[in-house]
């Protein structure tokens, strides 16, 4: 059975950077805490815990050691709370997310009203909203044009959660244009998600079965599995090699492998090795 890996798969730049920073922090021997799980990957979170890196809910739960900010970033209030406690701060905010936070604040100052295109309640979106509000902006979060308040008036700035699609952004911009509002748009989409989705879809088209690796609590991995299932009925989402069932691949000449942006390379390599041994 031929095993083919997707062109783009696994940990993106921001996640890999955060993982590297956490591992480095663990080597200090002082211990460290992440504000929420570092990534949506239970195996990685367990490995980090063994190295003395534990996930806590907020700065008030940290007793000693450093505090690591995740790639999603945090609100300015959370950052101030860490600083007020005098705890060493390791900022693993992805540079793409930091750029979006800066854009949200700039738009708030320039336009007064800011639309955040994204998923309400997501930690990254909460950070964008808070950065815009701290800069004096009136902020709404929309996932689609129907979420736009009827009362919205120009001038309006738009900033985007990094993992959103270009289509979602364009739909909101077009809906505002129909109302005569020409928004000031900061396209802060990161292409890591799109690259993984497009290469997974292309691979799912050409193989007999496909394995999608990543946490079941990872929304980007689940989305990859949904995309693969559209063209490959034998799509299997797994977290670890021992979940692979040889019966899934009966009669297969080729199997594809892809992984979410929160799946490190060693987990992909372990699955590939197990598949090649089947
Ligand atoms: S998906 Fe993009 S923005 Fe998000 S952590 Fe990865 S590289 Fe950064």
XYZ file of N, CA, C and O and ligand atoms in Angstrom, residues 11-16 71-72 94-97 124 162-163 188-193 261, ligand 1:
96
model
N 1.680 20.787 11.943
C 1.863 22.035 12.697
C 2.244 23.205 11.802
O 3.178 23.123 11.010
N 1.496 24.286 11.946
C 1.797 25.503 11.192
C 2.920 26.255 11.916
O 3.311 25.889 13.028
N 3.372 27.314 11.283
C 4.487 28.104 11.825
C 4.211 28.564 13.260
O 5.049 28.417 14.151
N 3.008 29.107 13.491
C 2.704 29.687 14.804
C 2.626 28.636 15.899
O 3.070 28.868 17.032
N 2.054 27.466 15.574
C 1.930 26.388 16.561
C 3.303 25.791 16.862
O 3.660 25.562 18.020
N 4.101 25.566 15.812
C 5.435 24.996 16.023
C 6.293 25.941 16.872
O 7.013 25.519 17.773
N -0.521 30.683 20.985
C -0.456 31.295 19.653
C -1.697 32.136 19.343
O -1.629 33.075 18.561
N -2.850 31.824 19.972
C -4.082 32.603 19.756
C -4.000 34.026 20.290
O -4.833 34.856 19.966
N 1.165 34.042 17.958
C 1.655 33.923 16.572
C 1.816 35.328 15.984
O 0.924 36.169 16.150
N 2.912 35.597 15.294
C 3.079 36.937 14.715
C 1.913 37.343 13.791
O 1.585 38.532 13.715
N 1.286 36.375 13.130
C 0.119 36.725 12.286
C -1.041 37.216 13.151
O -1.791 38.112 12.758
N -1.219 36.606 14.327
C -2.295 37.026 15.240
C -1.951 38.404 15.825
O -2.817 39.280 15.923
N -8.915 33.720 20.034
C -8.264 34.715 19.170
C -9.212 35.888 18.910
O -8.804 37.054 18.939
N -7.634 34.995 11.898
C -6.624 34.504 10.946
C -7.032 33.225 10.212
O -6.579 32.984 9.103
N -7.889 32.409 10.833
C -8.230 31.115 10.219
C -9.500 31.171 9.361
O -9.952 30.137 8.867
N -6.427 39.980 7.377
C -5.438 39.368 8.274
C -5.538 37.836 8.252
O -5.158 37.167 9.213
N -6.060 37.298 7.152
C -6.168 35.835 7.036
C -4.768 35.232 6.877
O -3.930 35.767 6.148
N -4.555 34.112 7.571
C -3.286 33.384 7.430
C -3.555 32.202 6.490
O -4.582 31.543 6.614
N -2.620 31.948 5.587
C -2.902 30.931 4.569
C -2.612 29.506 5.007
O -2.866 28.568 4.270
N -2.083 29.326 6.225
C -1.740 27.966 6.681
C -2.968 27.044 6.654
O -2.888 25.897 6.217
N -4.096 27.565 7.110
C -5.307 26.740 7.168
C -5.765 26.375 5.761
O -6.057 25.212 5.456
N -3.365 21.728 11.828
C -2.290 22.678 12.140
C -1.788 22.530 13.573
O -0.789 23.137 13.947
S -2.888 29.098 11.611
Fe -1.645 30.857 10.950
S -2.176 32.480 12.403
Fe -2.825 30.564 13.337
S -1.089 29.932 14.582
Fe -0.870 28.936 12.581
S 0.490 30.312 11.407
Fe -0.335 31.484 13.154
